[in-house]
Protein backbone atom coordinates (compact mmCIF):
# COMPACT_ATOMS: atom_id res chain seq x y z
CA UNK A 1 0.00 0.00 0.00
CA UNK A 2 2.85 2.38 0.81
CA UNK A 3 4.99 1.91 -2.32
CA UNK A 4 6.49 5.31 -3.06
CA UNK A 5 7.86 5.80 -6.57
CA UNK A 6 10.26 8.73 -6.54
CA UNK A 7 9.68 10.47 -9.86
CA UNK A 8 12.25 13.08 -10.86
CA UNK A 9 9.50 15.70 -11.06
CA UNK A 10 6.47 15.56 -8.78
CA UNK A 11 3.87 18.28 -9.27
CA UNK A 12 2.04 19.25 -6.11
CA UNK A 13 -0.46 21.90 -5.09
CA UNK A 14 -0.34 23.81 -1.80
CA UNK A 15 -3.57 25.53 -0.73
CA UNK A 16 -3.35 28.10 2.05
CA UNK A 17 -6.76 27.73 3.65
CA UNK A 18 -6.28 30.87 5.73
CA UNK A 19 -6.04 32.90 2.51
CA UNK A 20 -9.02 31.30 0.70
CA UNK A 21 -12.16 33.44 0.86
CA UNK A 22 -14.42 30.84 -0.77
CA UNK A 23 -15.08 33.09 -3.78
CA UNK A 24 -15.19 30.14 -6.22
CA UNK A 25 -12.98 31.73 -8.89
CA UNK A 26 -10.95 28.49 -9.03
CA UNK A 27 -14.11 26.50 -9.76
CA UNK A 28 -15.16 28.86 -12.55
CA UNK A 29 -11.75 28.97 -14.23
CA UNK A 30 -11.54 25.17 -14.02
CA UNK A 31 -14.91 24.80 -15.77
CA UNK A 32 -13.81 27.20 -18.52
CA UNK A 33 -10.34 25.71 -19.01
CA UNK A 34 -11.62 22.16 -19.14
CA UNK A 35 -14.73 22.77 -21.26
CA UNK A 36 -17.24 21.66 -18.65
CA UNK A 37 -20.68 22.58 -19.98
CA UNK A 38 -23.21 24.34 -17.72
CA UNK A 39 -25.89 21.95 -16.48
CA UNK A 40 -29.60 22.55 -17.02
CA UNK A 41 -30.12 21.98 -13.29
CA UNK A 42 -26.97 23.13 -11.54
CA UNK A 43 -28.59 22.46 -8.15
CA UNK A 44 -28.42 18.69 -8.76
CA UNK A 45 -25.19 18.07 -6.87
CA UNK A 46 -25.22 14.33 -7.64
CA UNK A 47 -24.97 14.93 -11.37
CA UNK A 48 -22.93 18.12 -11.73
CA UNK A 49 -19.29 17.99 -12.81
CA UNK A 50 -17.04 19.94 -10.46
CA UNK A 51 -13.41 18.90 -10.95
CA UNK A 52 -12.54 21.62 -8.45
CA UNK A 53 -14.98 21.97 -5.57
CA UNK A 54 -14.80 24.43 -2.66
CA UNK A 55 -16.13 23.03 0.62
CA UNK A 56 -17.12 25.15 3.62
CA UNK A 57 -15.80 24.05 7.01
CA UNK A 58 -16.73 25.40 10.45
CA UNK A 59 -15.41 24.98 13.95
CA UNK A 60 -18.72 23.63 15.28
CA UNK A 61 -19.29 26.56 17.62
CA UNK A 62 -22.15 29.06 17.68
CA UNK A 63 -21.95 32.83 17.27
CA UNK A 64 -19.86 34.72 18.40
CA UNK A 65 -17.23 31.95 18.54
CA UNK A 66 -18.08 30.50 15.14
CA UNK A 67 -15.31 30.42 12.54
CA UNK A 68 -15.49 29.22 8.96
CA UNK A 69 -12.86 28.15 6.45
CA UNK A 70 -12.98 27.14 2.80
CA UNK A 71 -11.28 24.11 1.34
CA UNK A 72 -10.81 23.85 -2.45
CA UNK A 73 -10.64 20.18 -3.48
CA UNK A 74 -9.14 19.15 -6.83
CA UNK A 75 -8.02 15.57 -7.56
CA UNK A 76 -5.21 14.79 -5.10
CA UNK A 77 -3.10 13.01 -7.81
CA UNK A 78 -2.35 10.40 -5.12
CA UNK A 79 1.00 8.64 -5.15
CA UNK A 80 -0.86 5.40 -4.33
CA UNK A 81 -4.17 6.12 -6.04
CA UNK A 82 -7.06 3.83 -5.13
CA UNK A 83 -8.76 4.69 -8.41
CA UNK A 84 -6.07 3.25 -10.71
CA UNK A 85 -5.81 -0.47 -9.85
CA UNK A 86 -9.59 -0.95 -9.84
CA UNK A 87 -10.03 0.16 -13.46
CA UNK A 88 -10.69 -2.99 -15.55
CA UNK A 89 -9.62 -1.37 -18.84
CA UNK A 90 -6.59 0.71 -17.79
CA UNK A 91 -8.35 3.97 -18.59
CA UNK A 92 -6.53 5.78 -15.79
CA UNK A 93 -2.86 5.69 -14.85
CA UNK A 94 -0.21 7.35 -12.74
CA UNK A 95 2.18 9.28 -15.01
CA UNK A 96 5.81 8.28 -14.77
CA UNK A 97 7.05 11.86 -14.83
CA UNK A 98 5.16 14.57 -12.98
CA UNK A 99 2.96 12.15 -11.06
CA UNK A 100 -0.38 13.24 -12.54
CA UNK A 101 -3.15 10.64 -12.56
CA UNK A 102 -4.48 10.62 -16.12
CA UNK A 103 -7.93 9.79 -17.43
CA UNK A 104 -8.19 8.32 -20.94
CA UNK A 105 -11.77 9.02 -22.03
CA UNK A 106 -11.92 6.80 -25.15
CA UNK A 107 -10.91 3.78 -23.06
CA UNK A 108 -13.31 4.42 -20.18
CA UNK A 109 -16.37 2.12 -20.19
CA UNK A 110 -18.17 4.10 -17.50
CA UNK A 111 -18.28 1.31 -14.91
CA UNK A 112 -17.50 3.88 -12.17
CA UNK A 113 -15.33 1.53 -10.07
CA UNK A 114 -12.83 4.38 -9.80
CA UNK A 115 -15.49 6.71 -8.40
CA UNK A 116 -16.36 4.17 -5.74
CA UNK A 117 -12.67 3.72 -4.88
CA UNK A 118 -11.74 7.41 -4.56
CA UNK A 119 -12.16 8.56 -0.96
CA UNK A 120 -11.89 12.21 -1.98
CA UNK A 121 -14.97 12.23 -4.27
CA UNK A 122 -12.75 13.71 -6.95
CA UNK A 123 -14.21 11.77 -9.90
CA UNK A 124 -17.37 12.55 -11.81
CA UNK A 125 -19.57 10.62 -14.21
CA UNK A 126 -20.92 12.40 -17.27
CA UNK A 127 -24.67 11.81 -17.15
CA UNK A 128 -25.43 14.09 -20.10
CA UNK A 129 -23.86 15.02 -23.41
CA UNK A 130 -22.27 18.45 -22.93
CA UNK A 131 -24.31 21.32 -24.39
CA UNK A 132 -23.44 25.00 -24.38
CA UNK A 133 -26.02 27.80 -24.67
CA UNK A 134 -25.96 29.48 -28.09
CA UNK A 135 -22.99 31.81 -28.35
CA UNK A 136 -21.24 30.34 -25.32
CA UNK A 137 -19.84 27.55 -27.47
CA UNK A 138 -17.50 30.17 -28.91
CA UNK A 139 -15.79 30.37 -25.53
CA UNK A 140 -14.70 26.71 -25.66
CA UNK A 141 -11.02 26.20 -24.96
CA UNK A 142 -9.20 24.75 -27.99
CA UNK A 143 -6.71 23.13 -25.62
CA UNK A 144 -9.00 20.60 -23.95
CA UNK A 145 -11.12 17.85 -25.47
CA UNK A 146 -14.81 17.65 -24.62
CA UNK A 147 -16.17 14.38 -23.27
CA UNK A 148 -19.31 12.49 -24.27
CA UNK A 149 -21.78 11.26 -21.66
CA UNK A 150 -21.03 7.88 -20.12
CA UNK A 151 -17.41 8.32 -19.11
CA UNK A 152 -15.69 9.41 -15.92
CA UNK A 153 -13.69 12.62 -15.74
CA UNK A 154 -11.66 14.48 -13.13
CA UNK A 155 -9.04 17.17 -12.50
CA UNK A 156 -5.69 16.44 -14.13
CA UNK A 157 -3.81 19.56 -12.97
CA UNK A 158 -4.60 21.07 -16.43
CA UNK A 159 -2.43 18.46 -18.11
CA UNK A 160 -2.51 20.16 -21.52
CA UNK A 161 -0.69 23.10 -19.95
CA UNK A 162 2.07 20.72 -18.88
CA UNK A 163 2.28 19.38 -22.44
CA UNK A 164 2.56 22.95 -23.77
CA UNK A 165 5.27 23.81 -21.25
CA UNK A 166 7.26 20.70 -22.17
CA UNK A 167 6.96 21.60 -25.84
CA UNK A 168 8.32 25.08 -25.07
CA UNK A 169 11.16 23.52 -23.09
CA UNK A 170 12.15 21.38 -26.06
CA UNK A 171 12.04 24.37 -28.39
CA UNK A 172 14.13 26.53 -26.04
CA UNK A 173 16.58 23.80 -25.11
CA UNK A 174 15.52 23.63 -21.45
CA UNK A 175 15.41 20.31 -19.58
CA UNK A 176 11.64 19.50 -19.50
CA UNK A 177 12.12 18.01 -16.05
CA UNK A 178 13.53 21.27 -14.69
CA UNK A 179 11.24 23.95 -16.09
CA UNK A 180 10.81 27.32 -14.37
CA UNK A 181 7.80 27.37 -12.05
CA UNK A 182 5.78 29.90 -14.06
CA UNK A 183 5.90 27.87 -17.28
CA UNK A 184 3.31 25.44 -15.97
CA UNK A 185 0.51 26.61 -13.70
CA UNK A 186 -3.07 25.20 -13.66
CA UNK A 187 -5.98 27.57 -14.36
CA UNK A 188 -7.25 27.58 -10.76
CA UNK A 189 -3.88 28.74 -9.48
CA UNK A 190 -3.76 31.66 -11.92
CA UNK A 191 -7.33 32.75 -11.22
CA UNK A 192 -7.26 32.79 -7.40
CA UNK A 193 -7.52 36.47 -6.41
CA UNK A 194 -6.13 35.76 -2.93
CA UNK A 195 -3.05 33.90 -4.11
CA UNK A 196 -4.14 30.98 -1.93
CA UNK A 197 -2.98 28.24 -4.32
CA UNK A 198 0.67 27.57 -5.11
CA UNK A 199 1.76 24.97 -7.62
CA UNK A 200 5.05 23.47 -8.73
CA UNK A 201 7.55 20.62 -8.58
CA UNK A 202 8.15 19.59 -4.98
CA UNK A 203 11.53 18.13 -6.00
CA UNK A 204 12.78 21.45 -7.39
CA UNK A 205 14.21 23.67 -4.60
CA UNK A 206 13.54 26.74 -6.78
CA UNK A 207 9.79 26.12 -6.74
CA UNK A 208 7.85 27.61 -3.82
CA UNK A 209 6.00 24.37 -3.05
CA UNK A 210 9.32 22.74 -2.16
CA UNK A 211 9.35 24.77 1.05
CA UNK A 212 5.59 25.29 1.55
CA UNK A 213 4.79 21.57 1.61
CA UNK A 214 7.19 21.17 4.54
CA UNK A 215 5.67 23.99 6.59
CA UNK A 216 4.80 22.97 10.15
CA UNK A 217 1.23 24.07 9.37
CA UNK A 218 0.96 21.84 6.28
CA UNK A 219 -1.33 18.82 6.26
CA UNK A 220 -3.08 16.56 3.78
CA UNK A 221 -6.55 15.02 3.71
CA UNK A 222 -7.12 11.50 5.07
CA UNK A 223 -3.39 10.80 5.38
CA UNK A 224 -4.10 7.72 7.44
CA UNK A 225 -5.44 5.95 4.32
CA UNK A 226 -1.85 5.86 3.00
CA UNK A 227 -2.66 7.12 -0.49
CA UNK A 228 -0.06 9.88 -0.25
CA UNK A 229 -2.12 12.73 -1.76
CA UNK A 230 -0.17 15.37 -3.67
CA UNK A 231 -2.31 18.29 -2.56
CA UNK A 232 -1.08 19.96 0.62
CA UNK A 233 -3.13 22.34 2.73
CA UNK A 234 -1.81 24.96 5.09
CA UNK A 235 -3.63 26.46 8.06
CA UNK A 236 -2.41 28.12 11.21
CA UNK A 237 -5.73 27.19 12.84
CA UNK A 238 -5.60 23.93 14.74
CA UNK A 239 -9.34 23.19 14.36
CA UNK A 240 -8.92 23.27 10.57
CA UNK A 241 -5.94 20.91 10.62
CA UNK A 242 -7.78 18.50 12.91
CA UNK A 243 -10.64 18.08 10.45
CA UNK A 244 -8.34 16.58 7.84
CA UNK A 245 -8.34 13.01 9.08
CA UNK A 246 -11.77 12.25 10.56
CA UNK A 247 -10.42 10.87 13.80
CA UNK A 248 -13.01 9.31 16.06
CA UNK A 249 -13.05 10.27 19.74
CA UNK A 250 -11.25 7.02 20.67
CA UNK A 251 -8.42 7.45 18.16
CA UNK A 252 -5.19 9.32 18.90
CA UNK A 253 -4.54 12.33 16.67
S1 LIG B 1 -7.95 11.86 -5.39
FE1 LIG B 1 -9.23 10.13 -6.06
S2 LIG B 1 -9.28 10.33 -8.28
FE2 LIG B 1 -7.55 11.58 -7.59
S3 LIG B 1 -5.75 10.18 -7.69
FE3 LIG B 1 -6.56 10.08 -5.58
S4 LIG B 1 -7.95 8.29 -5.62
FE4 LIG B 1 -7.60 8.89 -7.78
S1 LIG C 1 -15.36 4.27 -14.98
FE1 LIG C 1 -13.81 4.33 -16.63
S2 LIG C 1 -11.87 4.95 -15.63
FE2 LIG C 1 -13.32 4.40 -14.01
S3 LIG C 1 -12.84 2.24 -13.56
FE3 LIG C 1 -14.51 2.24 -15.07
S4 LIG C 1 -13.51 2.17 -17.07
FE4 LIG C 1 -11.92 2.72 -15.57
GROMACS .gro file of C-alpha atoms and ligand atoms in nm:
model
  269
    1UNK     CA    1   0.000   0.000   0.000
    2UNK     CA    2   0.285   0.238   0.081
    3UNK     CA    3   0.499   0.191  -0.232
    4UNK     CA    4   0.649   0.531  -0.306
    5UNK     CA    5   0.786   0.580  -0.657
    6UNK     CA    6   1.026   0.873  -0.654
    7UNK     CA    7   0.968   1.047  -0.986
    8UNK     CA    8   1.225   1.308  -1.086
    9UNK     CA    9   0.950   1.570  -1.106
   10UNK     CA   10   0.647   1.556  -0.878
   11UNK     CA   11   0.387   1.828  -0.927
   12UNK     CA   12   0.204   1.925  -0.611
   13UNK     CA   13  -0.046   2.190  -0.509
   14UNK     CA   14  -0.034   2.381  -0.180
   15UNK     CA   15  -0.357   2.553  -0.073
   16UNK     CA   16  -0.335   2.810   0.205
   17UNK     CA   17  -0.676   2.773   0.365
   18UNK     CA   18  -0.628   3.087   0.573
   19UNK     CA   19  -0.604   3.290   0.251
   20UNK     CA   20  -0.902   3.130   0.070
   21UNK     CA   21  -1.216   3.344   0.086
   22UNK     CA   22  -1.442   3.084  -0.077
   23UNK     CA   23  -1.508   3.309  -0.378
   24UNK     CA   24  -1.519   3.014  -0.622
   25UNK     CA   25  -1.298   3.173  -0.889
   26UNK     CA   26  -1.095   2.849  -0.903
   27UNK     CA   27  -1.411   2.650  -0.976
   28UNK     CA   28  -1.516   2.886  -1.255
   29UNK     CA   29  -1.175   2.897  -1.423
   30UNK     CA   30  -1.154   2.517  -1.402
   31UNK     CA   31  -1.491   2.480  -1.577
   32UNK     CA   32  -1.381   2.720  -1.852
   33UNK     CA   33  -1.034   2.571  -1.901
   34UNK     CA   34  -1.162   2.216  -1.914
   35UNK     CA   35  -1.473   2.277  -2.126
   36UNK     CA   36  -1.724   2.166  -1.865
   37UNK     CA   37  -2.068   2.258  -1.998
   38UNK     CA   38  -2.321   2.434  -1.772
   39UNK     CA   39  -2.589   2.195  -1.648
   40UNK     CA   40  -2.960   2.255  -1.702
   41UNK     CA   41  -3.012   2.198  -1.329
   42UNK     CA   42  -2.697   2.313  -1.154
   43UNK     CA   43  -2.859   2.246  -0.815
   44UNK     CA   44  -2.842   1.869  -0.876
   45UNK     CA   45  -2.519   1.807  -0.687
   46UNK     CA   46  -2.522   1.433  -0.764
   47UNK     CA   47  -2.497   1.493  -1.137
   48UNK     CA   48  -2.293   1.812  -1.173
   49UNK     CA   49  -1.929   1.799  -1.281
   50UNK     CA   50  -1.704   1.994  -1.046
   51UNK     CA   51  -1.341   1.890  -1.095
   52UNK     CA   52  -1.254   2.162  -0.845
   53UNK     CA   53  -1.498   2.197  -0.557
   54UNK     CA   54  -1.480   2.443  -0.266
   55UNK     CA   55  -1.613   2.303   0.062
   56UNK     CA   56  -1.712   2.515   0.362
   57UNK     CA   57  -1.580   2.405   0.701
   58UNK     CA   58  -1.673   2.540   1.045
   59UNK     CA   59  -1.541   2.498   1.395
   60UNK     CA   60  -1.872   2.363   1.528
   61UNK     CA   61  -1.929   2.656   1.762
   62UNK     CA   62  -2.215   2.906   1.768
   63UNK     CA   63  -2.195   3.283   1.727
   64UNK     CA   64  -1.986   3.472   1.840
   65UNK     CA   65  -1.723   3.195   1.854
   66UNK     CA   66  -1.808   3.050   1.514
   67UNK     CA   67  -1.531   3.042   1.254
   68UNK     CA   68  -1.549   2.922   0.896
   69UNK     CA   69  -1.286   2.815   0.645
   70UNK     CA   70  -1.298   2.714   0.280
   71UNK     CA   71  -1.128   2.411   0.134
   72UNK     CA   72  -1.081   2.385  -0.245
   73UNK     CA   73  -1.064   2.018  -0.348
   74UNK     CA   74  -0.914   1.915  -0.683
   75UNK     CA   75  -0.802   1.557  -0.756
   76UNK     CA   76  -0.521   1.479  -0.510
   77UNK     CA   77  -0.310   1.301  -0.781
   78UNK     CA   78  -0.235   1.040  -0.512
   79UNK     CA   79   0.100   0.864  -0.515
   80UNK     CA   80  -0.086   0.540  -0.433
   81UNK     CA   81  -0.417   0.612  -0.604
   82UNK     CA   82  -0.706   0.383  -0.513
   83UNK     CA   83  -0.876   0.469  -0.841
   84UNK     CA   84  -0.607   0.325  -1.071
   85UNK     CA   85  -0.581  -0.047  -0.985
   86UNK     CA   86  -0.959  -0.095  -0.984
   87UNK     CA   87  -1.003   0.016  -1.346
   88UNK     CA   88  -1.069  -0.299  -1.555
   89UNK     CA   89  -0.962  -0.137  -1.884
   90UNK     CA   90  -0.659   0.071  -1.779
   91UNK     CA   91  -0.835   0.397  -1.859
   92UNK     CA   92  -0.653   0.578  -1.579
   93UNK     CA   93  -0.286   0.569  -1.485
   94UNK     CA   94  -0.021   0.735  -1.274
   95UNK     CA   95   0.218   0.928  -1.501
   96UNK     CA   96   0.581   0.828  -1.477
   97UNK     CA   97   0.705   1.186  -1.483
   98UNK     CA   98   0.516   1.457  -1.298
   99UNK     CA   99   0.296   1.215  -1.106
  100UNK     CA  100  -0.038   1.324  -1.254
  101UNK     CA  101  -0.315   1.064  -1.256
  102UNK     CA  102  -0.448   1.062  -1.612
  103UNK     CA  103  -0.793   0.979  -1.743
  104UNK     CA  104  -0.819   0.832  -2.094
  105UNK     CA  105  -1.177   0.902  -2.203
  106UNK     CA  106  -1.192   0.680  -2.515
  107UNK     CA  107  -1.091   0.378  -2.306
  108UNK     CA  108  -1.331   0.442  -2.018
  109UNK     CA  109  -1.637   0.212  -2.019
  110UNK     CA  110  -1.817   0.410  -1.750
  111UNK     CA  111  -1.828   0.131  -1.491
  112UNK     CA  112  -1.750   0.388  -1.217
  113UNK     CA  113  -1.533   0.153  -1.007
  114UNK     CA  114  -1.283   0.438  -0.980
  115UNK     CA  115  -1.549   0.671  -0.840
  116UNK     CA  116  -1.636   0.417  -0.574
  117UNK     CA  117  -1.267   0.372  -0.488
  118UNK     CA  118  -1.174   0.741  -0.456
  119UNK     CA  119  -1.216   0.856  -0.096
  120UNK     CA  120  -1.189   1.221  -0.198
  121UNK     CA  121  -1.497   1.223  -0.427
  122UNK     CA  122  -1.275   1.371  -0.695
  123UNK     CA  123  -1.421   1.177  -0.990
  124UNK     CA  124  -1.737   1.255  -1.181
  125UNK     CA  125  -1.957   1.062  -1.421
  126UNK     CA  126  -2.092   1.240  -1.727
  127UNK     CA  127  -2.467   1.181  -1.715
  128UNK     CA  128  -2.543   1.409  -2.010
  129UNK     CA  129  -2.386   1.502  -2.341
  130UNK     CA  130  -2.227   1.845  -2.293
  131UNK     CA  131  -2.431   2.132  -2.439
  132UNK     CA  132  -2.344   2.500  -2.438
  133UNK     CA  133  -2.602   2.780  -2.467
  134UNK     CA  134  -2.596   2.948  -2.809
  135UNK     CA  135  -2.299   3.181  -2.835
  136UNK     CA  136  -2.124   3.034  -2.532
  137UNK     CA  137  -1.984   2.755  -2.747
  138UNK     CA  138  -1.750   3.017  -2.891
  139UNK     CA  139  -1.579   3.037  -2.553
  140UNK     CA  140  -1.470   2.671  -2.566
  141UNK     CA  141  -1.102   2.620  -2.496
  142UNK     CA  142  -0.920   2.475  -2.799
  143UNK     CA  143  -0.671   2.313  -2.562
  144UNK     CA  144  -0.900   2.060  -2.395
  145UNK     CA  145  -1.112   1.785  -2.547
  146UNK     CA  146  -1.481   1.765  -2.462
  147UNK     CA  147  -1.617   1.438  -2.327
  148UNK     CA  148  -1.931   1.249  -2.427
  149UNK     CA  149  -2.178   1.126  -2.166
  150UNK     CA  150  -2.103   0.788  -2.012
  151UNK     CA  151  -1.741   0.832  -1.911
  152UNK     CA  152  -1.569   0.941  -1.592
  153UNK     CA  153  -1.369   1.262  -1.574
  154UNK     CA  154  -1.166   1.448  -1.313
  155UNK     CA  155  -0.904   1.717  -1.250
  156UNK     CA  156  -0.569   1.644  -1.413
  157UNK     CA  157  -0.381   1.956  -1.297
  158UNK     CA  158  -0.460   2.107  -1.643
  159UNK     CA  159  -0.243   1.846  -1.811
  160UNK     CA  160  -0.251   2.016  -2.152
  161UNK     CA  161  -0.069   2.310  -1.995
  162UNK     CA  162   0.207   2.072  -1.888
  163UNK     CA  163   0.228   1.938  -2.244
  164UNK     CA  164   0.256   2.295  -2.377
  165UNK     CA  165   0.527   2.381  -2.125
  166UNK     CA  166   0.726   2.070  -2.217
  167UNK     CA  167   0.696   2.160  -2.584
  168UNK     CA  168   0.832   2.508  -2.507
  169UNK     CA  169   1.116   2.352  -2.309
  170UNK     CA  170   1.215   2.138  -2.606
  171UNK     CA  171   1.204   2.437  -2.839
  172UNK     CA  172   1.413   2.653  -2.604
  173UNK     CA  173   1.658   2.380  -2.511
  174UNK     CA  174   1.552   2.363  -2.145
  175UNK     CA  175   1.541   2.031  -1.958
  176UNK     CA  176   1.164   1.950  -1.950
  177UNK     CA  177   1.212   1.801  -1.605
  178UNK     CA  178   1.353   2.127  -1.469
  179UNK     CA  179   1.124   2.395  -1.609
  180UNK     CA  180   1.081   2.732  -1.437
  181UNK     CA  181   0.780   2.737  -1.205
  182UNK     CA  182   0.578   2.990  -1.406
  183UNK     CA  183   0.590   2.787  -1.728
  184UNK     CA  184   0.331   2.544  -1.597
  185UNK     CA  185   0.051   2.661  -1.370
  186UNK     CA  186  -0.307   2.520  -1.366
  187UNK     CA  187  -0.598   2.757  -1.436
  188UNK     CA  188  -0.725   2.758  -1.076
  189UNK     CA  189  -0.388   2.874  -0.948
  190UNK     CA  190  -0.376   3.166  -1.192
  191UNK     CA  191  -0.733   3.275  -1.122
  192UNK     CA  192  -0.726   3.279  -0.740
  193UNK     CA  193  -0.752   3.647  -0.641
  194UNK     CA  194  -0.613   3.576  -0.293
  195UNK     CA  195  -0.305   3.390  -0.411
  196UNK     CA  196  -0.414   3.098  -0.193
  197UNK     CA  197  -0.298   2.824  -0.432
  198UNK     CA  198   0.067   2.757  -0.511
  199UNK     CA  199   0.176   2.497  -0.762
  200UNK     CA  200   0.505   2.347  -0.873
  201UNK     CA  201   0.755   2.062  -0.858
  202UNK     CA  202   0.815   1.959  -0.498
  203UNK     CA  203   1.153   1.813  -0.600
  204UNK     CA  204   1.278   2.145  -0.739
  205UNK     CA  205   1.421   2.367  -0.460
  206UNK     CA  206   1.354   2.674  -0.678
  207UNK     CA  207   0.979   2.612  -0.674
  208UNK     CA  208   0.785   2.761  -0.382
  209UNK     CA  209   0.600   2.437  -0.305
  210UNK     CA  210   0.932   2.274  -0.216
  211UNK     CA  211   0.935   2.477   0.105
  212UNK     CA  212   0.559   2.529   0.155
  213UNK     CA  213   0.479   2.157   0.161
  214UNK     CA  214   0.719   2.117   0.454
  215UNK     CA  215   0.567   2.399   0.659
  216UNK     CA  216   0.480   2.297   1.015
  217UNK     CA  217   0.123   2.407   0.937
  218UNK     CA  218   0.096   2.184   0.628
  219UNK     CA  219  -0.133   1.882   0.626
  220UNK     CA  220  -0.308   1.656   0.378
  221UNK     CA  221  -0.655   1.502   0.371
  222UNK     CA  222  -0.712   1.150   0.507
  223UNK     CA  223  -0.339   1.080   0.538
  224UNK     CA  224  -0.410   0.772   0.744
  225UNK     CA  225  -0.544   0.595   0.432
  226UNK     CA  226  -0.185   0.586   0.300
  227UNK     CA  227  -0.266   0.712  -0.049
  228UNK     CA  228  -0.006   0.988  -0.025
  229UNK     CA  229  -0.212   1.273  -0.176
  230UNK     CA  230  -0.017   1.537  -0.367
  231UNK     CA  231  -0.231   1.829  -0.256
  232UNK     CA  232  -0.108   1.996   0.062
  233UNK     CA  233  -0.313   2.234   0.273
  234UNK     CA  234  -0.181   2.496   0.509
  235UNK     CA  235  -0.363   2.646   0.806
  236UNK     CA  236  -0.241   2.812   1.121
  237UNK     CA  237  -0.573   2.719   1.284
  238UNK     CA  238  -0.560   2.393   1.474
  239UNK     CA  239  -0.934   2.319   1.436
  240UNK     CA  240  -0.892   2.327   1.057
  241UNK     CA  241  -0.594   2.091   1.062
  242UNK     CA  242  -0.778   1.850   1.291
  243UNK     CA  243  -1.064   1.808   1.045
  244UNK     CA  244  -0.834   1.658   0.784
  245UNK     CA  245  -0.834   1.301   0.908
  246UNK     CA  246  -1.177   1.225   1.056
  247UNK     CA  247  -1.042   1.087   1.380
  248UNK     CA  248  -1.301   0.931   1.606
  249UNK     CA  249  -1.305   1.027   1.974
  250UNK     CA  250  -1.125   0.702   2.067
  251UNK     CA  251  -0.842   0.745   1.816
  252UNK     CA  252  -0.519   0.932   1.890
  253UNK     CA  253  -0.454   1.233   1.667
  254LIG     S1  254  -0.795   1.186  -0.539
  254LIG    FE1  255  -0.923   1.013  -0.606
  254LIG     S2  256  -0.928   1.033  -0.828
  254LIG    FE2  257  -0.755   1.158  -0.759
  254LIG     S3  258  -0.575   1.018  -0.769
  254LIG    FE3  259  -0.656   1.008  -0.558
  254LIG     S4  260  -0.795   0.829  -0.562
  254LIG    FE4  261  -0.760   0.889  -0.778
  255LIG     S1  262  -1.536   0.427  -1.498
  255LIG    FE1  263  -1.381   0.433  -1.663
  255LIG     S2  264  -1.187   0.495  -1.563
  255LIG    FE2  265  -1.332   0.440  -1.401
  255LIG     S3  266  -1.284   0.224  -1.356
  255LIG    FE3  267  -1.451   0.224  -1.507
  255LIG     S4  268  -1.351   0.217  -1.707
  255LIG    FE4  269  -1.192   0.272  -1.557
   0.00000   0.00000   0.00000
